[in-house]
Coordinates of N, CA and C in Angstrom, one line a residue:
M1 N 129.9 171.3 143.3 CA 128.6 170.8 142.8 C 127.6 171.2 143.8
P2 N 126.5 171.8 143.3 CA 125.4 172.2 144.3 C 124.8 170.9 144.9
P3 N 124.3 171.0 146.1 CA 123.7 169.9 146.7 C 122.4 169.5 146.1
R4 N 122.1 168.2 146.0 CA 120.8 167.7 145.4 C 119.7 167.8 146.5
H5 N 118.7 168.4 146.2 CA 117.6 168.6 147.1 C 116.5 167.5 146.9
S6 N 116.2 166.8 147.9 CA 115.2 165.7 147.8 C 113.9 166.3 147.5
G7 N 113.7 167.6 147.8 CA 112.4 168.2 147.5 C 112.1 168.2 146.0
D8 N 113.1 168.3 145.1 CA 112.9 168.3 143.7 C 112.3 167.0 143.2
A9 N 112.8 165.9 143.7 CA 112.3 164.6 143.3 C 110.9 164.5 143.8
G10 N 110.6 165.0 145.0 CA 109.2 164.9 145.5 C 108.3 165.7 144.7
Q11 N 108.7 166.9 144.2 CA 107.8 167.6 143.3 C 107.6 167.0 142.0
A12 N 108.6 166.3 141.5 CA 108.4 165.6 140.1 C 107.6 164.4 140.2
F13 N 107.5 163.8 141.3 CA 106.7 162.5 141.4 C 105.2 162.7 141.1
P14 N 104.6 163.7 141.6 CA 103.1 163.9 141.3 C 103.0 164.2 139.8
I15 N 103.9 164.9 139.2 CA 103.8 165.1 137.7 C 103.9 163.8 137.0
Y16 N 104.9 163.0 137.4 CA 105.1 161.7 136.8 C 103.8 160.8 136.9
I17 N 103.2 160.8 138.1 CA 102.0 160.0 138.3 C 100.8 160.6 137.4
T18 N 100.8 161.9 137.3 CA 99.7 162.5 136.4 C 99.9 162.1 134.9
V19 N 101.2 162.2 134.5 CA 101.4 161.9 133.1 C 101.1 160.4 132.8
V20 N 101.6 159.5 133.7 CA 101.3 158.1 133.5 C 99.8 157.8 133.5
G21 N 99.1 158.4 134.5 CA 97.7 158.2 134.6 C 97.0 158.7 133.3
G22 N 97.4 159.8 132.8 CA 96.8 160.3 131.5 C 97.1 159.4 130.4
L23 N 98.3 158.9 130.3 CA 98.6 157.9 129.2 C 97.8 156.6 129.3
L24 N 97.6 156.2 130.6 CA 96.8 155.0 130.8 C 95.3 155.2 130.4
F25 N 94.8 156.4 130.7 CA 93.5 156.8 130.4 C 93.3 156.8 128.8
L26 N 94.3 157.4 128.1 CA 94.2 157.4 126.7 C 94.3 156.0 126.1
A27 N 95.1 155.1 126.7 CA 95.2 153.8 126.2 C 93.9 153.0 126.3
F28 N 93.2 153.2 127.5 CA 92.0 152.5 127.7 C 90.9 153.1 126.8
A29 N 91.0 154.4 126.6 CA 90.0 155.1 125.7 C 90.1 154.6 124.3
Y30 N 91.4 154.5 123.8 CA 91.6 153.9 122.4 C 91.1 152.5 122.4
F31 N 91.4 151.7 123.4 CA 90.9 150.3 123.5 C 89.4 150.2 123.4
A32 N 88.7 151.1 124.1 CA 87.2 151.1 124.1 C 86.7 151.5 122.7
V33 N 87.4 152.5 122.1 CA 87.0 152.9 120.7 C 87.2 151.7 119.8
G34 N 88.3 151.0 119.9 CA 88.6 149.9 119.1 C 87.6 148.7 119.3
Q35 N 87.2 148.5 120.5 CA 86.2 147.5 120.8 C 84.9 147.8 120.1
A36 N 84.5 149.1 120.2 CA 83.2 149.5 119.6 C 83.3 149.4 118.1
A37 N 84.4 149.8 117.5 CA 84.6 149.7 116.0 C 84.5 148.3 115.6
A38 N 85.2 147.4 116.3 CA 85.2 146.0 115.9 C 83.8 145.4 116.0
N39 N 83.1 145.8 117.0 CA 81.7 145.3 117.2 C 80.8 145.8 116.0
R40 N 81.0 147.1 115.7 CA 80.2 147.6 114.5 C 80.6 147.0 113.2
N41 N 81.9 146.8 113.0 CA 82.3 146.1 111.8 C 81.7 144.7 111.7
G42 N 81.7 144.0 112.9 CA 81.1 142.7 112.9 C 79.6 142.7 112.5
A43 N 78.9 143.7 113.0 CA 77.5 143.8 112.7 C 77.3 144.1 111.2
Q44 N 78.1 144.9 110.6 CA 78.0 145.2 109.2 C 78.3 144.0 108.4
T45 N 79.3 143.3 108.7 CA 79.7 142.1 108.0 C 78.5 141.1 108.0
A46 N 77.9 140.9 109.2 CA 76.8 140.0 109.3 C 75.6 140.5 108.5
A47 N 75.3 141.8 108.5 CA 74.2 142.3 107.8 C 74.4 142.1 106.3
D48 N 75.6 142.4 105.8 CA 76.0 142.2 104.4 C 75.8 140.8 103.9
A49 N 76.3 139.9 104.8 CA 76.2 138.4 104.4 C 74.7 138.0 104.4
A50 N 74.0 138.5 105.4 CA 72.6 138.0 105.5 C 71.7 138.5 104.3
A51 N 71.9 139.8 104.0 CA 71.2 140.4 102.8 C 71.5 139.6 101.5
L52 N 72.8 139.4 101.3 CA 73.2 138.6 100.1 C 72.7 137.2 100.1
A53 N 72.6 136.6 101.3 CA 72.1 135.2 101.3 C 70.6 135.2 101.0
A54 N 69.8 136.1 101.5 CA 68.4 136.1 101.1 C 68.2 136.4 99.6
A55 N 69.0 137.3 99.1 CA 68.9 137.6 97.6 C 69.3 136.4 96.8
Q56 N 70.4 135.7 97.2 CA 70.9 134.6 96.4 C 69.9 133.4 96.5
E57 N 69.2 133.3 97.6 CA 68.2 132.2 97.7 C 67.0 132.5 96.7
R58 N 66.6 133.8 96.7 CA 65.6 134.2 95.7 C 66.1 134.0 94.3
R59 N 67.3 134.3 94.0 CA 67.9 134.1 92.7 C 67.8 132.7 92.3
D60 N 68.2 131.8 93.2 CA 68.2 130.4 92.9 C 66.8 129.9 92.6
Q61 N 65.8 130.4 93.3 CA 64.4 130.0 93.0 C 64.0 130.5 91.7
L62 N 64.3 131.7 91.3 CA 64.0 132.3 90.0 C 64.6 131.5 88.9
S63 N 65.9 131.1 89.1 CA 66.6 130.3 88.1 C 65.9 128.9 88.0
G64 N 65.4 128.3 89.1 CA 64.7 127.1 89.0 C 63.4 127.2 88.2
A65 N 62.7 128.4 88.5 CA 61.4 128.6 87.8 C 61.7 128.8 86.3
W66 N 62.8 129.4 85.9 CA 63.2 129.6 84.5 C 63.4 128.2 83.8
L67 N 64.1 127.3 84.5 CA 64.3 126.0 84.0 C 63.0 125.2 83.8
E68 N 62.1 125.4 84.7 CA 60.8 124.7 84.6 C 60.0 125.3 83.4
S69 N 60.2 126.6 83.1 CA 59.5 127.2 82.0 C 60.3 127.3 80.7
L70 N 61.3 126.5 80.6 CA 62.2 126.6 79.5 C 61.5 126.5 78.1
L71 N 60.5 125.6 78.1 CA 59.7 125.4 76.8 C 58.6 126.4 76.7
D72 N 58.5 127.4 77.6 CA 57.5 128.4 77.5 C 58.1 129.8 77.6
P73 N 58.8 130.2 76.5 CA 59.5 131.5 76.6 C 58.6 132.7 76.9
G74 N 57.3 132.6 76.7 CA 56.5 133.7 77.1 C 56.5 134.0 78.6
K75 N 57.0 133.1 79.4 CA 57.1 133.4 80.8 C 58.4 133.9 81.3
W76 N 59.4 133.9 80.3 CA 60.8 134.2 80.7 C 60.9 135.6 81.3
Q77 N 60.3 136.6 80.6 CA 60.5 138.0 81.1 C 60.0 138.2 82.5
D78 N 58.8 137.6 82.8 CA 58.2 137.8 84.1 C 59.2 137.2 85.1
I79 N 59.8 136.1 84.8 CA 60.8 135.5 85.8 C 62.0 136.4 85.9
F80 N 62.5 136.9 84.8 CA 63.7 137.8 84.9 C 63.3 139.1 85.7
D81 N 62.0 139.4 85.7 CA 61.6 140.6 86.5 C 61.2 140.2 87.9
G82 N 61.4 139.0 88.3 CA 61.2 138.5 89.7 C 59.9 137.9 90.0
M83 N 59.1 137.7 88.9 CA 57.7 137.1 89.1 C 57.7 135.6 88.7
A84 N 57.3 134.7 89.6 CA 57.2 133.3 89.2 C 56.3 132.6 90.2
D85 N 55.6 131.6 89.8 CA 54.8 130.8 90.7 C 55.6 130.0 91.6
G86 N 55.1 129.8 92.8 CA 55.8 128.9 93.8 C 57.0 129.5 94.5
L87 N 57.2 130.8 94.4 CA 58.4 131.3 95.1 C 58.1 131.3 96.7
R88 N 59.2 130.9 97.4 CA 59.1 130.7 98.8 C 59.8 131.8 99.5
P89 N 59.5 132.1 100.8 CA 60.3 133.1 101.6 C 61.8 132.8 101.6
S90 N 62.6 133.8 101.6 CA 64.0 133.6 101.5 C 64.8 134.1 102.8
C91 N 64.0 134.7 103.7 CA 64.7 135.3 104.8 C 65.3 134.2 105.8
W92 N 65.0 133.0 105.7 CA 65.6 131.9 106.5 C 67.1 131.9 106.2
R93 N 67.5 132.1 105.0 CA 68.9 132.1 104.6 C 69.6 133.3 105.3
A94 N 68.9 134.4 105.4 CA 69.5 135.6 106.1 C 69.8 135.2 107.5
E95 N 68.8 134.6 108.2 CA 69.0 134.2 109.6 C 70.1 133.2 109.7
Q96 N 70.3 132.3 108.8 CA 71.4 131.3 108.9 C 72.8 132.1 108.8
L97 N 72.9 133.0 107.8 CA 74.2 133.7 107.7 C 74.5 134.6 108.8
A98 N 73.4 135.3 109.3 CA 73.6 136.1 110.5 C 74.1 135.3 111.7
A99 N 73.5 134.2 111.9 CA 73.9 133.3 113.0 C 75.3 132.9 112.9
S100 N 75.8 132.6 111.7 CA 77.1 132.1 111.5 C 78.1 133.2 111.7
N101 N 77.6 134.5 111.7 CA 78.5 135.6 112.0 C 78.2 136.2 113.4
D102 N 77.6 135.3 114.3 CA 77.3 135.7 115.7 C 76.5 136.9 115.8
A103 N 75.4 136.9 115.0 CA 74.4 138.0 115.1 C 73.0 137.5 114.9
T104 N 72.0 138.3 115.2 CA 70.6 137.9 115.1 C 69.9 138.9 114.1
V105 N 69.0 138.3 113.3 CA 68.3 139.2 112.4 C 67.1 139.8 113.1
L106 N 67.1 141.1 113.1 CA 66.0 141.9 113.7 C 64.8 142.1 112.7
S107 N 65.2 142.2 111.4 CA 64.1 142.4 110.4 C 64.7 142.0 109.0
C108 N 63.9 141.4 108.2 CA 64.3 141.0 106.8 C 63.1 141.3 105.9
T109 N 63.3 142.2 105.0 CA 62.2 142.7 104.2 C 62.5 142.6 102.7
A110 N 61.5 142.1 102.0 CA 61.6 142.1 100.5 C 61.2 143.4 100.0
D111 N 62.1 144.2 99.4 CA 61.8 145.5 98.9 C 61.4 145.3 97.4
G112 N 60.1 145.1 97.2 CA 59.7 144.8 95.8 C 60.0 143.3 95.5
L113 N 60.3 143.0 94.3 CA 60.5 141.7 93.8 C 62.0 141.2 93.8
L114 N 62.9 142.2 93.7 CA 64.3 141.8 93.5 C 65.3 142.5 94.4
S115 N 64.8 142.7 95.6 CA 65.7 143.4 96.6 C 65.3 143.0 98.0
Y116 N 66.3 142.8 98.9 CA 66.1 142.5 100.3 C 66.9 143.4 101.2
T117 N 66.3 143.9 102.3 CA 67.0 144.7 103.3 C 66.9 143.9 104.6
V118 N 68.1 143.8 105.2 CA 68.2 143.1 106.5 C 68.8 143.9 107.5
E119 N 68.3 143.9 108.7 CA 68.9 144.6 109.9 C 69.3 143.5 110.9
V120 N 70.5 143.6 111.4 CA 71.0 142.6 112.4 C 71.5 143.3 113.6
Q121 N 71.6 142.5 114.6 CA 72.2 142.9 115.9 C 73.2 141.9 116.4
T122 N 74.4 142.4 116.8 CA 75.4 141.4 117.3 C 74.9 140.7 118.5
N123 N 75.3 139.5 118.7 CA 75.0 138.8 119.9 C 75.9 139.2 121.1
K124 N 77.1 139.6 120.8 CA 78.0 140.1 121.8 C 77.9 141.6 122.0
T125 N 78.1 142.0 123.3 CA 78.1 143.4 123.6 C 79.5 144.0 123.4
V126 N 79.6 145.3 123.4 CA 80.9 146.0 123.3 C 81.8 145.5 124.4
G127 N 81.3 145.3 125.6 CA 82.1 144.8 126.7 C 82.4 146.0 127.7
D128 N 83.1 145.6 128.8 CA 83.5 146.5 129.8 C 84.5 147.5 129.3
S129 N 84.4 148.8 129.6 CA 85.4 149.8 129.2 C 85.2 151.0 130.1
I130 N 86.0 152.0 129.9 CA 85.9 153.2 130.7 C 84.7 154.0 130.3
V131 N 84.1 153.7 129.2 CA 82.9 154.4 128.7 C 81.6 153.8 129.4
P132 N 80.9 154.6 130.2 CA 79.8 154.1 130.9 C 78.7 153.6 129.9
G133 N 78.0 152.6 130.3 CA 76.9 152.1 129.6 C 77.2 151.1 128.4
T134 N 78.5 150.8 128.2 CA 78.8 149.9 127.1 C 78.7 148.4 127.5
E135 N 78.5 148.1 128.7 CA 78.6 146.8 129.2 C 77.5 145.9 128.5
T136 N 76.3 146.5 128.2 CA 75.2 145.8 127.6 C 74.9 146.3 126.2
K137 N 75.8 147.1 125.7 CA 75.6 147.7 124.3 C 75.9 146.7 123.2
K138 N 74.9 146.6 122.3 CA 75.1 145.7 121.1 C 75.0 146.6 119.9
S139 N 75.8 146.2 118.9 CA 75.8 147.0 117.6 C 74.7 146.5 116.6
R140 N 74.2 147.4 115.9 CA 73.2 147.1 114.8 C 73.7 147.6 113.5
A141 N 73.3 146.9 112.4 CA 73.7 147.3 111.1 C 72.6 146.9 110.1
T142 N 72.5 147.6 109.0 CA 71.5 147.3 108.0 C 72.2 147.2 106.6
A143 N 71.8 146.3 105.8 CA 72.3 146.1 104.4 C 71.2 145.7 103.5
S144 N 71.4 146.1 102.2 CA 70.4 145.8 101.2 C 71.1 145.1 100.0
A145 N 70.5 144.1 99.5 CA 71.1 143.4 98.3 C 70.0 143.3 97.2
V146 N 70.5 143.4 96.0 CA 69.6 143.4 94.9 C 69.9 142.3 93.9
I147 N 68.9 141.9 93.2 CA 69.1 140.9 92.1 C 68.8 141.5 90.8
E148 N 69.7 141.3 89.8 CA 69.5 141.9 88.5 C 69.7 140.9 87.4
S149 N 68.8 140.9 86.5 CA 68.9 140.0 85.4 C 70.1 140.3 84.5
R150 N 70.8 139.3 84.1 CA 72.0 139.5 83.3 C 71.8 139.2 81.8
C151 N 70.5 138.8 81.5 CA 70.3 138.3 80.1 C 69.1 139.0 79.5
G152 N 69.1 139.0 78.2 CA 68.0 139.5 77.4 C 67.7 138.6 76.3
F153 N 66.6 138.7 75.6 CA 66.2 137.8 74.5 C 65.1 138.4 73.7
E154 N 64.9 137.9 72.5 CA 63.8 138.3 71.7 C 63.0 137.1 71.3
L155 N 61.7 137.2 71.5 CA 60.8 136.0 71.2 C 60.8 135.8 69.7
P156 N 60.9 134.6 69.2 CA 60.8 134.4 67.8 C 59.4 134.5 67.3
A157 N 59.3 134.8 66.0 CA 57.9 134.9 65.4 C 57.3 133.5 65.5
T158 N 56.0 133.5 65.9 CA 55.3 132.2 66.0 C 54.7 131.8 64.7
D159 N 54.6 130.5 64.5 CA 54.1 130.0 63.3 C 53.1 128.8 63.7
A160 N 51.9 129.0 63.5 CA 50.9 128.0 63.9 C 51.2 126.6 63.3
E161 N 51.9 126.5 62.2 CA 52.2 125.3 61.6 C 53.5 124.7 62.0
E162 N 54.3 125.5 62.8 CA 55.6 125.1 63.3 C 55.4 124.0 64.4
K163 N 55.9 122.8 64.1 CA 55.8 121.8 65.1 C 56.9 121.8 66.2
D164 N 58.1 122.1 65.7 CA 59.2 122.1 66.7 C 59.2 123.4 67.5
V165 N 59.5 123.3 68.8 CA 59.6 124.5 69.6 C 61.0 125.1 69.4
K166 N 60.9 126.4 69.0 CA 62.1 127.2 68.8 C 62.3 128.1 70.0
L167 N 63.4 128.0 70.6 CA 63.7 128.8 71.8 C 64.5 130.0 71.5
P168 N 64.2 131.1 72.1 CA 65.1 132.3 71.9 C 66.5 132.1 72.3
T169 N 67.4 132.9 71.7 CA 68.8 132.9 72.2 C 68.9 133.9 73.3
L170 N 69.5 133.4 74.4 CA 69.8 134.3 75.6 C 71.1 135.1 75.4
N171 N 71.0 136.4 75.3 CA 72.1 137.3 75.2 C 72.5 137.8 76.6
C172 N 73.5 137.3 77.2 CA 73.8 137.6 78.6 C 75.1 138.5 78.7
E173 N 75.2 139.2 79.8 CA 76.4 140.1 80.0 C 77.7 139.3 79.9
G174 N 78.7 139.9 79.4 CA 80.0 139.3 79.3 C 80.1 138.6 77.9
G175 N 79.1 138.9 77.0 CA 79.2 138.3 75.6 C 78.8 136.8 75.5
A176 N 78.1 136.3 76.6 CA 77.7 134.9 76.5 C 76.3 134.8 75.8
D177 N 76.3 134.1 74.7 CA 75.0 133.8 74.0 C 74.7 132.4 74.2
W178 N 73.5 132.1 74.7 CA 73.1 130.7 74.9 C 72.1 130.3 73.8
E179 N 72.5 129.4 73.0 CA 71.7 128.8 71.9 C 71.0 127.6 72.6
L180 N 69.7 127.7 72.8 CA 68.9 126.7 73.5 C 68.0 125.9 72.6
N181 N 67.8 124.7 73.0 CA 66.8 123.8 72.4 C 66.3 122.9 73.4
P182 N 65.1 122.3 73.1 CA 64.5 121.4 74.2 C 65.3 120.2 74.6
E183 N 66.3 119.8 73.7 CA 67.1 118.6 74.1 C 68.4 119.0 74.8
T184 N 68.6 120.3 75.1 CA 69.8 120.7 75.8 C 69.8 120.0 77.2
P185 N 70.9 119.3 77.5 CA 71.0 118.7 78.9 C 71.0 119.8 79.9
E186 N 70.5 119.5 81.1 CA 70.3 120.5 82.1 C 71.7 121.0 82.6
D187 N 72.7 120.1 82.6 CA 74.0 120.6 83.1 C 74.7 121.5 82.1
L188 N 74.1 121.7 80.9 CA 74.7 122.6 79.9 C 73.8 123.9 79.8
L189 N 72.8 124.0 80.6 CA 72.0 125.2 80.6 C 72.6 126.2 81.5
P190 N 72.2 127.5 81.4 CA 72.7 128.5 82.2 C 72.5 128.3 83.7
K191 N 73.5 128.6 84.5 CA 73.3 128.4 86.0 C 72.7 129.7 86.6
P192 N 72.3 129.7 87.8 CA 71.8 130.9 88.5 C 72.6 132.1 88.3
E193 N 74.0 131.9 88.5 CA 74.9 133.1 88.4 C 75.0 133.6 86.9
D194 N 74.7 132.7 85.9 CA 74.7 133.2 84.6 C 73.5 134.0 84.2
L195 N 72.3 133.7 84.9 CA 71.1 134.4 84.6 C 70.9 135.7 85.4
F196 N 71.4 135.7 86.7 CA 71.2 136.8 87.6 C 72.4 137.2 88.3
D197 N 72.6 138.5 88.5 CA 73.7 139.0 89.3 C 73.1 139.5 90.7
V198 N 73.8 139.1 91.8 CA 73.4 139.5 93.1 C 74.5 140.4 93.7
H199 N 74.2 141.5 94.2 CA 75.2 142.4 94.8 C 74.6 143.3 95.9
L200 N 75.4 143.8 96.7 CA 74.9 144.8 97.7 C 74.5 146.1 97.0
A201 N 73.5 146.7 97.5 CA 73.0 148.0 97.0 C 74.0 149.0 97.3
D202 N 74.2 150.0 96.5 CA 75.1 151.1 96.7 C 74.6 152.0 97.9

């Protein structure tokens, strides 16, 4: 058996150290990438929730305006198009939802009457990693949500001698037809989600 030379082991040791060091570097790099991705995903989740919340708040206001105008069908279409008296700002709901997702709203904009765009920033940074400059880096994300009417109707012919108020039938998506009359109890009237659909913009 040939003699074992201690020099062979000595030569292998630096290679071993180099390989282990490379593997550790890759592990830390993947960890840093994972941290950044998680932070970005958190920002996008917060932005989506905030935009939807602002749009849902406006939807609820429009639904309330429709109930108040139940006996005046001439105002219905304006409400379904997003126009109603007494509408209040809705971005406070975006701020609430962003905060619950550990983020801050940077901007909240009503894009027309039936759409909101919200930009948020995470409160947490990416954190320490081997990537320089990430210690104070925060992620940002933007999302838009839209409100769409789910119902249509036809105004009945008016008759000056007609004493009883005749309300149009609401034909809503999903095959729901609402036969309305002034005596309909409020709990049997369409809910906000029956009248309007809220979803993230494509």
